[in-house]
mmCIF file of C-alpha atoms in Angstrom:
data_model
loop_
_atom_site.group_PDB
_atom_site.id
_atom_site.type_symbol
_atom_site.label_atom_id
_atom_site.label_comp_id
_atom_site.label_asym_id
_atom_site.label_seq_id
_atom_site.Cartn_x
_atom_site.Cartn_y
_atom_site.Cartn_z
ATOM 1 C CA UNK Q 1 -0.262 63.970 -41.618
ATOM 2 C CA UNK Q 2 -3.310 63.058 -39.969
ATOM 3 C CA UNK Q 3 -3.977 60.530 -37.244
ATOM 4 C CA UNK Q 4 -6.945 59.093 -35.780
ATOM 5 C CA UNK Q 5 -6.952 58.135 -31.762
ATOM 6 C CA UNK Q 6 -7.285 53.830 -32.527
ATOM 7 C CA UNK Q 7 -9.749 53.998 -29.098
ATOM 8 C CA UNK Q 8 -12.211 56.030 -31.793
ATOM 9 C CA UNK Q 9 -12.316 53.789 -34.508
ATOM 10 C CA UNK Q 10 -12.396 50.302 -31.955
ATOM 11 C CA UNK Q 11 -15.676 52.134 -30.631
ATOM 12 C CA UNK Q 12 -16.873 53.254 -33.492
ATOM 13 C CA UNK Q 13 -17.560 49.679 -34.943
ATOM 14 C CA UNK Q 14 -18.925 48.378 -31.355
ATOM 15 C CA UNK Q 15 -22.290 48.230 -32.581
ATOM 16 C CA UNK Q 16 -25.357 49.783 -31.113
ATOM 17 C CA UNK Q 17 -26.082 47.145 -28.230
ATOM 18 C CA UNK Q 18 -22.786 48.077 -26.577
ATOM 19 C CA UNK Q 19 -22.796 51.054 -24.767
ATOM 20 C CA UNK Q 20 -19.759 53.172 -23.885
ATOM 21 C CA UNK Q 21 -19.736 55.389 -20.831
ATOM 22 C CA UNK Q 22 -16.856 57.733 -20.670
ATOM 23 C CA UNK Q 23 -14.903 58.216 -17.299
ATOM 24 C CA UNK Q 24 -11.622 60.525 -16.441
ATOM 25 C CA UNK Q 25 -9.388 58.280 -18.721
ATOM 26 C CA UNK Q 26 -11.021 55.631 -19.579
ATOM 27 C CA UNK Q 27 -13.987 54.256 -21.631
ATOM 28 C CA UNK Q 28 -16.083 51.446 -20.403
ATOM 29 C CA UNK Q 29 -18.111 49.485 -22.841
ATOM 30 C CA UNK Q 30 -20.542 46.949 -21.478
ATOM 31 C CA UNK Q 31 -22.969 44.656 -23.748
ATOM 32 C CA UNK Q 32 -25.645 43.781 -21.299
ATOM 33 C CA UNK Q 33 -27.088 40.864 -23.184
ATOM 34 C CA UNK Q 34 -23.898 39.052 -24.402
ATOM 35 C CA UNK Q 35 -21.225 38.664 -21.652
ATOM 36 C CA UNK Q 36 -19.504 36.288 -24.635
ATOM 37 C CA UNK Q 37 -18.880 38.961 -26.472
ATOM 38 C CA UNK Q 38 -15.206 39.796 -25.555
ATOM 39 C CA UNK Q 39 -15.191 43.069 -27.620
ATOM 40 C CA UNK Q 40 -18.209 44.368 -26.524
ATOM 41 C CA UNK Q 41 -17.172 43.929 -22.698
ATOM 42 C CA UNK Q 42 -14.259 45.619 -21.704
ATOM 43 C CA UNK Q 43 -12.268 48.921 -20.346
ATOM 44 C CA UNK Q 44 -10.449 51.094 -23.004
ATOM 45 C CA UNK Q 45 -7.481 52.872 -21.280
ATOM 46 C CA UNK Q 46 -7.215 56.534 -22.949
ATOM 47 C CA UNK Q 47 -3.731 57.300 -21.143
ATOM 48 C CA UNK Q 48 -0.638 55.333 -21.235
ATOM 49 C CA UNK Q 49 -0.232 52.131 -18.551
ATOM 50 C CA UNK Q 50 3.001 51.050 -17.643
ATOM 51 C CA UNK Q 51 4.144 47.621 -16.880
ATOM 52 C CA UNK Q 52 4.323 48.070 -13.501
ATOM 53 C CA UNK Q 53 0.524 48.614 -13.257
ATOM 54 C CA UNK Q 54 -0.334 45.409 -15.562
ATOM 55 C CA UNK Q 55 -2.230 43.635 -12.751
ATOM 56 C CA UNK Q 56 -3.930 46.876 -11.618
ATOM 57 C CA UNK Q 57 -5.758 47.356 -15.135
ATOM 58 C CA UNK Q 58 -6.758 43.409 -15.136
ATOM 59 C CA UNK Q 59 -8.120 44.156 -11.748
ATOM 60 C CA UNK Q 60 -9.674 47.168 -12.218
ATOM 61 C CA UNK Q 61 -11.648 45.323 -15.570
ATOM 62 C CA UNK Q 62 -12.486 42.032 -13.606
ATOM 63 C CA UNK Q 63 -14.482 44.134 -11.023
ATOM 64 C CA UNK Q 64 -16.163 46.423 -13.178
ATOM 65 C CA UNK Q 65 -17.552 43.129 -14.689
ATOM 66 C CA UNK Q 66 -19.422 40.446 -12.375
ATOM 67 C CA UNK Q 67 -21.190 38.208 -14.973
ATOM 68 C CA UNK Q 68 -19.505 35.007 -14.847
ATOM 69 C CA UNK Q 69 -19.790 34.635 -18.196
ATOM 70 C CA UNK Q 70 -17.742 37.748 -18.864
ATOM 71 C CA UNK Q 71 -14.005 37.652 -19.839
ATOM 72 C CA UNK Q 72 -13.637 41.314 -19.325
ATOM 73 C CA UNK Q 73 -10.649 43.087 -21.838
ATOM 74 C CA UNK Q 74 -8.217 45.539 -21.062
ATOM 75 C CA UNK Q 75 -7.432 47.646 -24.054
ATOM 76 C CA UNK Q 76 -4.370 49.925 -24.190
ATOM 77 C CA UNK Q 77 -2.259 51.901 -26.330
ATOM 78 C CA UNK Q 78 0.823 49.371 -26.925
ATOM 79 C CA UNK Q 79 3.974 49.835 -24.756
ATOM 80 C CA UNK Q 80 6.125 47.629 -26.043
ATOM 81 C CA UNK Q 81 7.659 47.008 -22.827
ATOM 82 C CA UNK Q 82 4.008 46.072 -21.128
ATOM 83 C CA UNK Q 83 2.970 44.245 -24.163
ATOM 84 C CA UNK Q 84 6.286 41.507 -23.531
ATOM 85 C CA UNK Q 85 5.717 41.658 -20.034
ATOM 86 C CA UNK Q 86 1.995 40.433 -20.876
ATOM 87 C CA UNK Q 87 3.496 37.695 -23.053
ATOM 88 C CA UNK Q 88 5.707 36.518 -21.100
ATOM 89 C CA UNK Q 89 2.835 35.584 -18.229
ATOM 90 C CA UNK Q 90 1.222 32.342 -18.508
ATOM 91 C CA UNK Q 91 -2.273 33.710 -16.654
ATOM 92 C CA UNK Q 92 -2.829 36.471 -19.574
ATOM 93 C CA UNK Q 93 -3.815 36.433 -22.638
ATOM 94 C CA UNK Q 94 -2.334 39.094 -24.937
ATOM 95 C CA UNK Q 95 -3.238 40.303 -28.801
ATOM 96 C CA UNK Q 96 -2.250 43.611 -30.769
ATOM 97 C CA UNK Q 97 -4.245 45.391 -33.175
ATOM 98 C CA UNK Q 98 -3.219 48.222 -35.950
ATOM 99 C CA UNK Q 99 -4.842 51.200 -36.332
ATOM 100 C CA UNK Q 100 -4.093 52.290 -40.118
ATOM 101 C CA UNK Q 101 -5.595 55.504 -42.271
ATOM 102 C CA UNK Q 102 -5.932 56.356 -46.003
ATOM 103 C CA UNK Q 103 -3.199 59.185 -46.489
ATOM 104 C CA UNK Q 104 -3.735 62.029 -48.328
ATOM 105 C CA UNK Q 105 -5.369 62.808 -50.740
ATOM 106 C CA UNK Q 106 -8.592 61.206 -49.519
ATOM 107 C CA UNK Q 107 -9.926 58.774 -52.118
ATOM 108 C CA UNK Q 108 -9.147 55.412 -53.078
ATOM 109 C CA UNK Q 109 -6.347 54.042 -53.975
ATOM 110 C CA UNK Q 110 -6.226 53.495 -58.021
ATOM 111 C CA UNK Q 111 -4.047 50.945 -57.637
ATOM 112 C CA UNK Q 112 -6.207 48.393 -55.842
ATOM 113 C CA UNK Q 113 -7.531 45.799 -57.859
ATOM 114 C CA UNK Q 114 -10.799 45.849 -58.806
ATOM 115 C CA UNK Q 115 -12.421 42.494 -60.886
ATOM 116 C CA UNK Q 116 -15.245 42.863 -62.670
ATOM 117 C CA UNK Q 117 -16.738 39.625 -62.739
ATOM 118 C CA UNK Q 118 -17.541 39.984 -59.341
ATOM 119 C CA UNK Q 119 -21.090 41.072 -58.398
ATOM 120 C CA UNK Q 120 -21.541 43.605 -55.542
ATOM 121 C CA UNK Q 121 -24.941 44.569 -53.593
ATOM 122 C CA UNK Q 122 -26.062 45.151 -50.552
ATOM 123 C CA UNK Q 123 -27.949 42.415 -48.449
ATOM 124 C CA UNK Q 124 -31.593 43.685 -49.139
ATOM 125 C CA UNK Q 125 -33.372 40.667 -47.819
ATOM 126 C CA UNK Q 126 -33.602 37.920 -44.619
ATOM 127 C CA UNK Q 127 -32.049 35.647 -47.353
ATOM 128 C CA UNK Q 128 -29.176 38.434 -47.935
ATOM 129 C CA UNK Q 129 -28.616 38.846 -44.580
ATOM 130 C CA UNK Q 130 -28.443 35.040 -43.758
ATOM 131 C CA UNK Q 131 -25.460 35.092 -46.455
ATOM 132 C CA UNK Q 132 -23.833 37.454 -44.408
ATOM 133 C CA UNK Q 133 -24.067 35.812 -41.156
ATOM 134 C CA UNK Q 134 -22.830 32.531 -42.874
ATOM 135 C CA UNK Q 135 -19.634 34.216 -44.726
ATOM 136 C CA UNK Q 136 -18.825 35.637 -41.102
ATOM 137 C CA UNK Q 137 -17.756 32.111 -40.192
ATOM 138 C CA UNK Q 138 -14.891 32.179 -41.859
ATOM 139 C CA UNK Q 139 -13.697 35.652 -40.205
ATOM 140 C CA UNK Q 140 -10.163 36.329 -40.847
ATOM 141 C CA UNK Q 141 -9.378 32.791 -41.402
ATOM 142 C CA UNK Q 142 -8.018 31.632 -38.370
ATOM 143 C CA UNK Q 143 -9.101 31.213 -34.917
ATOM 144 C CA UNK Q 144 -8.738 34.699 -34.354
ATOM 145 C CA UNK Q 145 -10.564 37.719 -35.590
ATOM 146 C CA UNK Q 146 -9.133 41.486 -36.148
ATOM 147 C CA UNK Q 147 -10.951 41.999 -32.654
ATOM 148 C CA UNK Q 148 -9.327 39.513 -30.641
ATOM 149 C CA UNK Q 149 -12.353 37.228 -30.608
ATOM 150 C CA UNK Q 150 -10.964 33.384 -30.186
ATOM 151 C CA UNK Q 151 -14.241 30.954 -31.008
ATOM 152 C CA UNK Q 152 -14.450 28.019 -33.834
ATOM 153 C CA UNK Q 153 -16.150 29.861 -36.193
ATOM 154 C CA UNK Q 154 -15.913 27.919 -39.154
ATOM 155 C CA UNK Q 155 -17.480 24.751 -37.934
ATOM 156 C CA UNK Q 156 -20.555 27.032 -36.375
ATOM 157 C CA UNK Q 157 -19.779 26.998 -33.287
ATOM 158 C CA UNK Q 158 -20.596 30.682 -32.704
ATOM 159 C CA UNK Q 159 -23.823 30.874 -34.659
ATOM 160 C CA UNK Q 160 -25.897 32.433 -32.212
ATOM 161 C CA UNK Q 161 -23.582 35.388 -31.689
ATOM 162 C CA UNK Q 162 -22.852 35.594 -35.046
ATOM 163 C CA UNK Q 163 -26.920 36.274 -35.549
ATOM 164 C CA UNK Q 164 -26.615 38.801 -33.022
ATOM 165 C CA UNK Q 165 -23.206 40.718 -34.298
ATOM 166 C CA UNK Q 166 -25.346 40.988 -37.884
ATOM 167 C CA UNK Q 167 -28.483 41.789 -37.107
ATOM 168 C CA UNK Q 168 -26.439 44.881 -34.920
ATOM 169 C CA UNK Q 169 -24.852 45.877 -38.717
ATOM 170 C CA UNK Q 170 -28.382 45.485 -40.441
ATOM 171 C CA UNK Q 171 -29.395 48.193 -37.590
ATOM 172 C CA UNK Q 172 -26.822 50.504 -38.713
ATOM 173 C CA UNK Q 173 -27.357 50.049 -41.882
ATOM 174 C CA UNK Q 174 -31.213 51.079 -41.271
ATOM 175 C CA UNK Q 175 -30.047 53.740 -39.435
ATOM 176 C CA UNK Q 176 -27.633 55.553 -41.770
ATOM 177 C CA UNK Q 177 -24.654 54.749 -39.824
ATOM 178 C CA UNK Q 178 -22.923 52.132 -41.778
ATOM 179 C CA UNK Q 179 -22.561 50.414 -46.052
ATOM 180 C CA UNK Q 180 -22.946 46.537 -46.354
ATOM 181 C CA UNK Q 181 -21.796 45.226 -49.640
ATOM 182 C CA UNK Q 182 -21.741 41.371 -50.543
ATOM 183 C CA UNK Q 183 -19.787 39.898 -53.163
ATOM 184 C CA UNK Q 184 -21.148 37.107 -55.619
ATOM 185 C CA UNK Q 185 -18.875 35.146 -57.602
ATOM 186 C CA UNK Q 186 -20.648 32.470 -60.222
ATOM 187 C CA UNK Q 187 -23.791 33.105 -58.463
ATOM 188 C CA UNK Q 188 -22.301 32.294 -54.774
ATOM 189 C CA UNK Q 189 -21.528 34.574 -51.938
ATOM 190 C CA UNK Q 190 -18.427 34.861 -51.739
ATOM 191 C CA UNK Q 191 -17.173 37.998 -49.375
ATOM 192 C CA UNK Q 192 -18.554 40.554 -47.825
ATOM 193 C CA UNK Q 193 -17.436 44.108 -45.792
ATOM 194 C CA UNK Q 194 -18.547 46.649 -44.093
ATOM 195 C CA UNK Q 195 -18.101 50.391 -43.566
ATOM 196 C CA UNK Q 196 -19.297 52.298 -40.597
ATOM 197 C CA UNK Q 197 -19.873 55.962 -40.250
ATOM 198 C CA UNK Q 198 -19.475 57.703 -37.236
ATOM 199 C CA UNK Q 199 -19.476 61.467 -38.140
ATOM 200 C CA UNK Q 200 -19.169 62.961 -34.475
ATOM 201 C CA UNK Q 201 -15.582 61.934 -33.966
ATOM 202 C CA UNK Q 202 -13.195 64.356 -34.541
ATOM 203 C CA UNK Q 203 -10.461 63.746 -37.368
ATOM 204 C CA UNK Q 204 -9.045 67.331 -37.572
ATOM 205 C CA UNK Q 205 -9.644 70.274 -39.398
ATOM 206 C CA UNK Q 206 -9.035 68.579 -43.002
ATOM 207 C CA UNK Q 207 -11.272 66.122 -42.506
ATOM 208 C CA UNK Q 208 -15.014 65.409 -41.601
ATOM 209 C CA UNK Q 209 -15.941 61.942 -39.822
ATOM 210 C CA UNK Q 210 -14.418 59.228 -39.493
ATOM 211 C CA UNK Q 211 -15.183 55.901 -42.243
ATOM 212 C CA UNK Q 212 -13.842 52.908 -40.994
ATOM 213 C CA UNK Q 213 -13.933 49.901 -42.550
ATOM 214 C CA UNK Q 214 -14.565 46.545 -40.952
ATOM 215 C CA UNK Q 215 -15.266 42.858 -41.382
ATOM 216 C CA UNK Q 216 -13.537 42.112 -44.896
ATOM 217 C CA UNK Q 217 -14.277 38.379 -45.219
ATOM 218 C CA UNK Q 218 -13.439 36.267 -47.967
ATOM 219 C CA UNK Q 219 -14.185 32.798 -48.279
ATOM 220 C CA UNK Q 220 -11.394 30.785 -48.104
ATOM 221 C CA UNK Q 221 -11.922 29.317 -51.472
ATOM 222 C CA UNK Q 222 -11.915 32.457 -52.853
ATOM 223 C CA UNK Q 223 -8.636 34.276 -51.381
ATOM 224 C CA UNK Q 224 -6.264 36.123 -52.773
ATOM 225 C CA UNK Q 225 -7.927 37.267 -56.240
ATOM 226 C CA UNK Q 226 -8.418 40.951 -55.273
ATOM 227 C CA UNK Q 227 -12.197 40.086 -54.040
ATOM 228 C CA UNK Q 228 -11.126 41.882 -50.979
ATOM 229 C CA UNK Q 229 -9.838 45.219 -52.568
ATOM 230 C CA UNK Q 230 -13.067 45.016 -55.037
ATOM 231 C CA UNK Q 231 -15.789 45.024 -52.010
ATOM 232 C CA UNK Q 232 -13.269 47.968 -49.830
ATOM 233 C CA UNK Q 233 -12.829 49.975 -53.314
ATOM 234 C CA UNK Q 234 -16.458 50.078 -53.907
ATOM 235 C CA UNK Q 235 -17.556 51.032 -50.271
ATOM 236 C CA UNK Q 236 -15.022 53.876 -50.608
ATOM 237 C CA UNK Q 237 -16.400 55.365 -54.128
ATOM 238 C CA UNK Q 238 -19.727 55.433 -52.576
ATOM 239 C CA UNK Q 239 -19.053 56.246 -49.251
ATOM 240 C CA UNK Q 240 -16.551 59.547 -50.459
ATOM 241 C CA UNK Q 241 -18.629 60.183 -52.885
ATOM 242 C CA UNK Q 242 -21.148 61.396 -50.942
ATOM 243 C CA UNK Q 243 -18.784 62.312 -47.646
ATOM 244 C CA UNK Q 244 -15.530 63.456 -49.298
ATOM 245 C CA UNK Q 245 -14.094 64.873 -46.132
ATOM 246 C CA UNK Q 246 -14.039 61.385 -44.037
ATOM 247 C CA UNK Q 247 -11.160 60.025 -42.694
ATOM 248 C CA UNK Q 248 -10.219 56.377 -43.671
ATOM 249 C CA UNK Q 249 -9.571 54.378 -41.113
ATOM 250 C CA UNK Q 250 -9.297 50.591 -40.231
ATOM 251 C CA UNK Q 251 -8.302 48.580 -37.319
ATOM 252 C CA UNK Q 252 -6.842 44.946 -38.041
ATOM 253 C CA UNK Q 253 -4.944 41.900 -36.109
ATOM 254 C CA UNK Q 254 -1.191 42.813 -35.944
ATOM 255 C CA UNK Q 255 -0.159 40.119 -38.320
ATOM 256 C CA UNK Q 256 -2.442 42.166 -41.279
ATOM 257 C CA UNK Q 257 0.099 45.252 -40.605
ATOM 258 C CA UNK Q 258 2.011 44.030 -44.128
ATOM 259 C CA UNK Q 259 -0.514 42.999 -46.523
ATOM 260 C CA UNK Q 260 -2.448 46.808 -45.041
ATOM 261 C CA UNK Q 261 0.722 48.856 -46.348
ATOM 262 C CA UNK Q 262 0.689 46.919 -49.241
ATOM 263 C CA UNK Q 263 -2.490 48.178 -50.320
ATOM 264 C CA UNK Q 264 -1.692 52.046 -49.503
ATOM 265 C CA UNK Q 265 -3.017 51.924 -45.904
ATOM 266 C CA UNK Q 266 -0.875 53.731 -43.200
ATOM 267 C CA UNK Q 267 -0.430 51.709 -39.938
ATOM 268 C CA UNK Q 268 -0.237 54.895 -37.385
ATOM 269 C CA UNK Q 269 -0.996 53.851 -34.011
ATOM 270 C CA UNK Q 270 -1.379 50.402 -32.287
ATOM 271 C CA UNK Q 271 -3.842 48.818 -28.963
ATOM 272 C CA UNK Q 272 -3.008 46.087 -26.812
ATOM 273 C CA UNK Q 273 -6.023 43.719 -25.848
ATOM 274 C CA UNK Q 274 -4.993 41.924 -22.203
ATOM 275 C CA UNK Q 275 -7.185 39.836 -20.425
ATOM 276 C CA UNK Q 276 -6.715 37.127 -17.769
ATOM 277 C CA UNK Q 277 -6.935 33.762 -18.206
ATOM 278 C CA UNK Q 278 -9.160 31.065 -16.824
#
């Protein structure tokens, strides 16, 4: 059964303006032009942290950090003893992610609903693009996206990053390194998701690369009619198609983990994000 380190497929859908530096157990990534970016600013911890060195590892991430518009993370593997602990303290903030793969054999899963009145393409245009950046709003719904990232997206508020977190996907896209698709439903954008490819990670000897897919917005209008399943199902057939060794992976807010094994993923490893507040 194969399993994919959740560190590996957080960084792999960073984006290109965040740079990781690898030290002895630990992975720093640091976005020099957007402190605000919580995901893009913050220490991955490779080896296990117990409670007892909670404040160390919010520490250590405040001073590797000096902008003070930085809210530097702390990202763990989850302890479920550390993660309560975190809870349970009214200076830190606390949210848990799921790591999940497509089991064997690779390929997508038949049963996923696909509708075909939907209309899928990729963003080709500034016009395209702008869709993109506007469906991004409404990330995950609620206040919260699967990366921890607490702003009032659906009013605007975050436009300007918002601009800056898509015109870092229409990069990879240029570059190879990731598939955009947008869905259209009577003529109006509706969703849209991404896949990213990084092929230098290593998934074991069955596999080749890792896929993972990312950002799977739906409008809220248009929830729960398998638009969803129709933009992942068609990034996979191309994306396999053409790389039929990848891993599948995803990474999602803890409160996905049902509706993921639902649709055939399997949630195999899980990240704590800390980070102090105020």
């Amino acid at each position: 059964m194969t399993t994919v380190d959740p560190l590996d497929v957080l960084e792999a859908v960073a984006g290109l303006d965040m740079r990781p530096v690898r030290l002895p157990g630990v992975t720093v990534l640091r976005t020099q032009d957007r402190p605000d970016a919580g995901v893009g600013n913050a220490v991955h911890h490779r080896e296990p942290v117990r409670v007892d060195q909670l404040d160390e590892v919010l520490d250590d991430a405040a001073r590797r950090f000096g902008h003070p518009q930085t809210t530097p993370r702390a990202v763990v593997h989850h302890d479920r003893q550390l993660h309560d602990a975190a809870v349970a303290r009214a200076d830190v903030a606390v949210s848990a992610l799921v790591s999940a793969v497509l089991d064997e054999p690779v390929g997508t899963p038949a049963a996923w609903p696909r509708r075909d009145d939907i209309h899928l393409g990729a963003p080709t245009d500034d016009r395209g693009w702008h869709a993109v950046s506007v469906l991004h709003r409404h990330a995950a719904g609620d206040a919260e996206d699967a990366h921890g990232e607490d702003d009032d997206r659906a009013r605007g508020g975050q436009d300007d990053r918002l601009r800056w977190w898509v015109a870092g996907q229409r990069q990879l896209v240029a570059l190879g390194r990731a598939r955009i698709v947008r869905a259209e439903r009577f003529g109006t954008p509706v969703g849209t998701a991404t896949l990213v490819w990084e092929p230098r990670v290593e998934v074991g000897q069955d596999h080749a690369g890792l896929a993972v897919i990312t950002d799977v917005i739906v409008h809220p209008a248009h929830r729960r009619l398998g638009i969803a399943s129709t933009m992942v199902a068609a990034l996979l057939d191309a994306h396999l198609a053409a790389f039929p060794r990848a891993l599948v992976a995803t990474l999602a807010d803890a409160s996905l983990e049902e509706p993921l094994l639902e649709a055939g993923w399997r949630v195999d490893a899980r990240l704590s994000v800390l980070e102090r507040r105020g």
